[in-house]
Tab-separated table of N, CA and C in Angstrom:
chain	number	residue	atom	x	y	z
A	846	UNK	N	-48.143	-98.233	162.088
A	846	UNK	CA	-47.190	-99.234	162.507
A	846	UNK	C	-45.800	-98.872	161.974
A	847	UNK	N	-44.635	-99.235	162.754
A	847	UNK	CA	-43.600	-98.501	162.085
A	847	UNK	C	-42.914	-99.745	161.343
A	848	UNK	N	-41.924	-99.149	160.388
A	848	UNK	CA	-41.637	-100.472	160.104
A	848	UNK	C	-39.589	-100.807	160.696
A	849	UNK	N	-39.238	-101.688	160.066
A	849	UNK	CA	-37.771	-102.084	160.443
A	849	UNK	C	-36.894	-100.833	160.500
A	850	UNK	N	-36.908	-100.247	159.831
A	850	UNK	CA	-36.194	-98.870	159.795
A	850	UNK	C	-36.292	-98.317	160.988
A	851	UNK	N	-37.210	-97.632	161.123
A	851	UNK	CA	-37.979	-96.831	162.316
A	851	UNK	C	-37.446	-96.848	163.529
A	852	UNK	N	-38.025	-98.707	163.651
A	852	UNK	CA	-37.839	-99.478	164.846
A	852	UNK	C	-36.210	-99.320	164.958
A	853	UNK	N	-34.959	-99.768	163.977
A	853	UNK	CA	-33.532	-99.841	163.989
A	853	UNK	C	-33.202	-98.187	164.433
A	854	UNK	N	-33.573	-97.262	164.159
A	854	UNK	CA	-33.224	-95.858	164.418
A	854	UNK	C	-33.489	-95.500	165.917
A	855	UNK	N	-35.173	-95.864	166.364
A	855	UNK	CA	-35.345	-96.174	167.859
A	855	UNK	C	-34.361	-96.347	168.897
A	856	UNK	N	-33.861	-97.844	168.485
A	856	UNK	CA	-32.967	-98.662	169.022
A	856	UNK	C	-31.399	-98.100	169.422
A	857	UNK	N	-31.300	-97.408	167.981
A	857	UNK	CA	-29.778	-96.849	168.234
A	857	UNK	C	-29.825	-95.769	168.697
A	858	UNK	N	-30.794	-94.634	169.044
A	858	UNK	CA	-30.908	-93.666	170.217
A	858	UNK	C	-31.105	-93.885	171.354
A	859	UNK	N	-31.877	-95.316	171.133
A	859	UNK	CA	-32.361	-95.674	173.266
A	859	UNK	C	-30.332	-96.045	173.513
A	860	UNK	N	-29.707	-96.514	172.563
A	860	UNK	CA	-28.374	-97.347	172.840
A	860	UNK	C	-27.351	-95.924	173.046
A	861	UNK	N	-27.934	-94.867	172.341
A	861	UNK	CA	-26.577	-93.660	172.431
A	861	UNK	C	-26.974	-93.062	173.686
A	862	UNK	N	-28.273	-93.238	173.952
A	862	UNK	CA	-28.615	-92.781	175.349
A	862	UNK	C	-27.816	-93.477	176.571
A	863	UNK	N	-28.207	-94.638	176.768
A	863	UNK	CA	-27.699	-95.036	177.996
A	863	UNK	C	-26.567	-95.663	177.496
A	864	UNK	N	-25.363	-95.246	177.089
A	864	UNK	CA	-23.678	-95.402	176.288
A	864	UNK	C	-23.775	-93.931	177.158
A	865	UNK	N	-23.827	-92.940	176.717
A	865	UNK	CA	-23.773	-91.645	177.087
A	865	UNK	C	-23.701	-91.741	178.776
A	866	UNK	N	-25.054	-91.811	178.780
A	866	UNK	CA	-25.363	-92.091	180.353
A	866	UNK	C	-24.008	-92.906	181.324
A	867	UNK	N	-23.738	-94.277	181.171
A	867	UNK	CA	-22.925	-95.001	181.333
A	867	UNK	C	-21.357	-94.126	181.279
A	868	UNK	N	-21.050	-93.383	180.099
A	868	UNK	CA	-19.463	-92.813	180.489
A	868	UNK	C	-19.950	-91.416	181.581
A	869	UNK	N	-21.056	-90.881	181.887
A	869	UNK	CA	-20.956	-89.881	182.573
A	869	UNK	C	-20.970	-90.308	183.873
A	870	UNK	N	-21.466	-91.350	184.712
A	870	UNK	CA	-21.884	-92.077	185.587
A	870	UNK	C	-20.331	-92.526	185.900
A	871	UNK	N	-19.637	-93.312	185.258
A	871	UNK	CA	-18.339	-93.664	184.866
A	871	UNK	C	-17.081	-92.592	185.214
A	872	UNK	N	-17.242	-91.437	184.999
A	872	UNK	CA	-16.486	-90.016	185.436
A	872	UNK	C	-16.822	-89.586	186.850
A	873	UNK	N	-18.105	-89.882	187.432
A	873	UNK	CA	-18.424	-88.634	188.180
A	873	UNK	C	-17.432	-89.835	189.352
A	874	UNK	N	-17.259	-91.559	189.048
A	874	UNK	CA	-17.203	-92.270	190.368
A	874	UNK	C	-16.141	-91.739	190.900
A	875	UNK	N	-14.873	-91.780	190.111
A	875	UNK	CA	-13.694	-90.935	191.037
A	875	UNK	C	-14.044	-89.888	191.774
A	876	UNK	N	-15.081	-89.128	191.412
A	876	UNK	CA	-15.481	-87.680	192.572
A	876	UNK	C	-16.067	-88.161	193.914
A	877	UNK	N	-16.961	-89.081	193.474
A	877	UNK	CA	-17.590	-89.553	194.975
A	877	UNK	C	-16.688	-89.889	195.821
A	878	UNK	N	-15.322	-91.112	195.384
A	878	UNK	CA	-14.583	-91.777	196.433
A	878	UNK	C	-13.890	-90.200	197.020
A	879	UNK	N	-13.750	-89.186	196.526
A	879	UNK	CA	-13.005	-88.209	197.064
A	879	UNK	C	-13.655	-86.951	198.218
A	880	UNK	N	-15.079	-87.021	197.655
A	880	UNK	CA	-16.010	-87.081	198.599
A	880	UNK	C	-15.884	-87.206	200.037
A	881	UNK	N	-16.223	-88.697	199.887
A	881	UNK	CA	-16.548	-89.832	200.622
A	881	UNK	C	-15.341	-89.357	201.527
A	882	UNK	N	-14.319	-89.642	201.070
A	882	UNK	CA	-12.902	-89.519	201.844
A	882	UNK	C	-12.577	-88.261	202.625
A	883	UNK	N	-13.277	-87.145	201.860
A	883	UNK	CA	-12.828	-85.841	202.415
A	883	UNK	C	-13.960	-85.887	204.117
A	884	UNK	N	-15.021	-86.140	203.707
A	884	UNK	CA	-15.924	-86.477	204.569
A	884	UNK	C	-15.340	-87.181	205.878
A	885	UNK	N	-15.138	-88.503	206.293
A	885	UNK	CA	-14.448	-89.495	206.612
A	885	UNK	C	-13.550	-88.281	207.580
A	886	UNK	N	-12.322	-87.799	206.722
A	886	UNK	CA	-10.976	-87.300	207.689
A	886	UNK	C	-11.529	-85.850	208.189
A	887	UNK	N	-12.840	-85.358	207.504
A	887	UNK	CA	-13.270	-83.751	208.423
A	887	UNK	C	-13.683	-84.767	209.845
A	888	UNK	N	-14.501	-86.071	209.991
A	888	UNK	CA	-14.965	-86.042	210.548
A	888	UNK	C	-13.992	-86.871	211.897
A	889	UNK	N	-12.896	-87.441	211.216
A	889	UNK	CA	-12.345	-87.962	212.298
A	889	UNK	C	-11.749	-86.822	212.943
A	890	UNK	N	-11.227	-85.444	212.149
A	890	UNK	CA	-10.323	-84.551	212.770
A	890	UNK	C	-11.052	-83.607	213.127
A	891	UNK	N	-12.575	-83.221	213.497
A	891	UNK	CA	-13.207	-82.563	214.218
A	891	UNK	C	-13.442	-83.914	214.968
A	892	UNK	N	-13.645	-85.366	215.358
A	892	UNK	CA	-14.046	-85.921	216.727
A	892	UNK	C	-12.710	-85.444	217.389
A	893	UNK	N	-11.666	-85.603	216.673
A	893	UNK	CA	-10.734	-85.623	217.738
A	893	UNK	C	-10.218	-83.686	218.228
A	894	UNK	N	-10.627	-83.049	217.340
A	894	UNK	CA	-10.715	-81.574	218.585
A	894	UNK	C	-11.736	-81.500	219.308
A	895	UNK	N	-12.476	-82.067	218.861
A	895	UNK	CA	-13.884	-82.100	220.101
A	895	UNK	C	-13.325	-83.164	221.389
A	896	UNK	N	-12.786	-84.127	221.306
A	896	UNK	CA	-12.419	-84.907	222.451
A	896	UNK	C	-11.223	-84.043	223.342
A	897	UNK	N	-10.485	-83.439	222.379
A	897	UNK	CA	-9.077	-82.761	222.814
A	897	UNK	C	-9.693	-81.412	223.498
A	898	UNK	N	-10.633	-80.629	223.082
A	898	UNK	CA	-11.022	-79.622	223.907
A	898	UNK	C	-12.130	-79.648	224.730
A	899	UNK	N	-12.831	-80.629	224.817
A	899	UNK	CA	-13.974	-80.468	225.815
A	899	UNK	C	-13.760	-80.951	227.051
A	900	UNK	N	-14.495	-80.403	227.688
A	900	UNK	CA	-14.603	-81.438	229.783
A	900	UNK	C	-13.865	-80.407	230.306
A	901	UNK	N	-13.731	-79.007	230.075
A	901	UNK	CA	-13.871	-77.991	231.069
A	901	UNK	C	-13.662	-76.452	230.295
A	902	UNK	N	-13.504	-75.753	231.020
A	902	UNK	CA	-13.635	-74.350	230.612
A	902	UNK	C	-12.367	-73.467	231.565
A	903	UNK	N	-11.483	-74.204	231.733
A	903	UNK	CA	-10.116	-73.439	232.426
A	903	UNK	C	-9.429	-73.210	230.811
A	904	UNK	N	-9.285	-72.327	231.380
A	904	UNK	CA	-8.221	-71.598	230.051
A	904	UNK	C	-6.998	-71.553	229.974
A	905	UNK	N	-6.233	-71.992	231.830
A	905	UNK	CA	-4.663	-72.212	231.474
A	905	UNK	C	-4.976	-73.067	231.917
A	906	UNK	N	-3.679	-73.620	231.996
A	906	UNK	CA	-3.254	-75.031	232.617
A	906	UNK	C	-2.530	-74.537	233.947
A	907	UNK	N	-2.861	-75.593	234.791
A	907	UNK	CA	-2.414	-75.683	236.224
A	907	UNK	C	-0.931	-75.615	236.025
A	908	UNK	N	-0.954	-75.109	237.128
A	908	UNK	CA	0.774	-74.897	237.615
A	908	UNK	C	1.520	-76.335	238.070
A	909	UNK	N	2.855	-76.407	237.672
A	909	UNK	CA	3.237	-77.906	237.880
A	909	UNK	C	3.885	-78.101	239.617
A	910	UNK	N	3.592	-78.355	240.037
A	910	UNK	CA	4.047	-78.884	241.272
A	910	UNK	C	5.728	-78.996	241.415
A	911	UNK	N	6.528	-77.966	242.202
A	911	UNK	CA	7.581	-77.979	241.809
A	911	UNK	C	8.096	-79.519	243.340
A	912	UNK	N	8.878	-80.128	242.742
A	912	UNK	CA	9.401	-81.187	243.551
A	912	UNK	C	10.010	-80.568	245.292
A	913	UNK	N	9.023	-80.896	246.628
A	913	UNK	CA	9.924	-80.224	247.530
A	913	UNK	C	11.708	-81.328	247.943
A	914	UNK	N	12.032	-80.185	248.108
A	914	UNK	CA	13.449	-80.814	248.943
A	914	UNK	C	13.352	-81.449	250.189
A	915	UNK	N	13.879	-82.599	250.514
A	915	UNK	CA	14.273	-83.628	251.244
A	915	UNK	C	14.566	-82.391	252.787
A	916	UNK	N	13.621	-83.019	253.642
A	916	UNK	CA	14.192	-82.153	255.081
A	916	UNK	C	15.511	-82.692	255.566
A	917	UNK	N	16.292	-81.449	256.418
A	917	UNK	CA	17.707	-82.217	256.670
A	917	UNK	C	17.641	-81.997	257.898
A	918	UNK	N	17.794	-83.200	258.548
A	918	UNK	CA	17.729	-83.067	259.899
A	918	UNK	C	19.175	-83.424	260.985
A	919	UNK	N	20.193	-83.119	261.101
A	919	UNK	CA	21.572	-83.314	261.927
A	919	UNK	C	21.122	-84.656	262.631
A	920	UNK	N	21.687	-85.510	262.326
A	920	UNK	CA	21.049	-86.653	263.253
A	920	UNK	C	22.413	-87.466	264.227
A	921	UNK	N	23.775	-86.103	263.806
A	921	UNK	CA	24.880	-86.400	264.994
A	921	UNK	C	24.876	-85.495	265.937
């Protein structure tokens, strides 16, 4: 059986344990939110080259339609 001692020495290792535990847990949270975040903007800025380049396979762009000129017709 152990006695008061024992038991008090127990106690203050189960306590340096999870103290310990607690500031490392405590450090890593700033990494996650940065994570989290980096995650988040890869994924909005690959949806949006995936929306911006897909729905065909032409490689230039069409030619612009040049405006025709007004027919002139002598109408004296």
């Amino acid at each position: 059986m152990a006695n008061n001692e024992q038991r008090r020495k127990d106690a203050m290792r189960k306590l340096d344990r999870e103290l310990a535990r607690r500031d490392r847990s405590e450090k890593l949270k700033p990494l996650g939110v940065v994570v989290t975040t980096l995650a988040i903007l890869f994924a909005i800025g690959g949806g949006i080259y995936l929306l911006t380049t897909a729905g065909g396979t032409r490689t230039t762009p069409r030619p612009i339609p040049q405006p025709r000129a007004p027919r002139w017709s002598p109408s004296r």
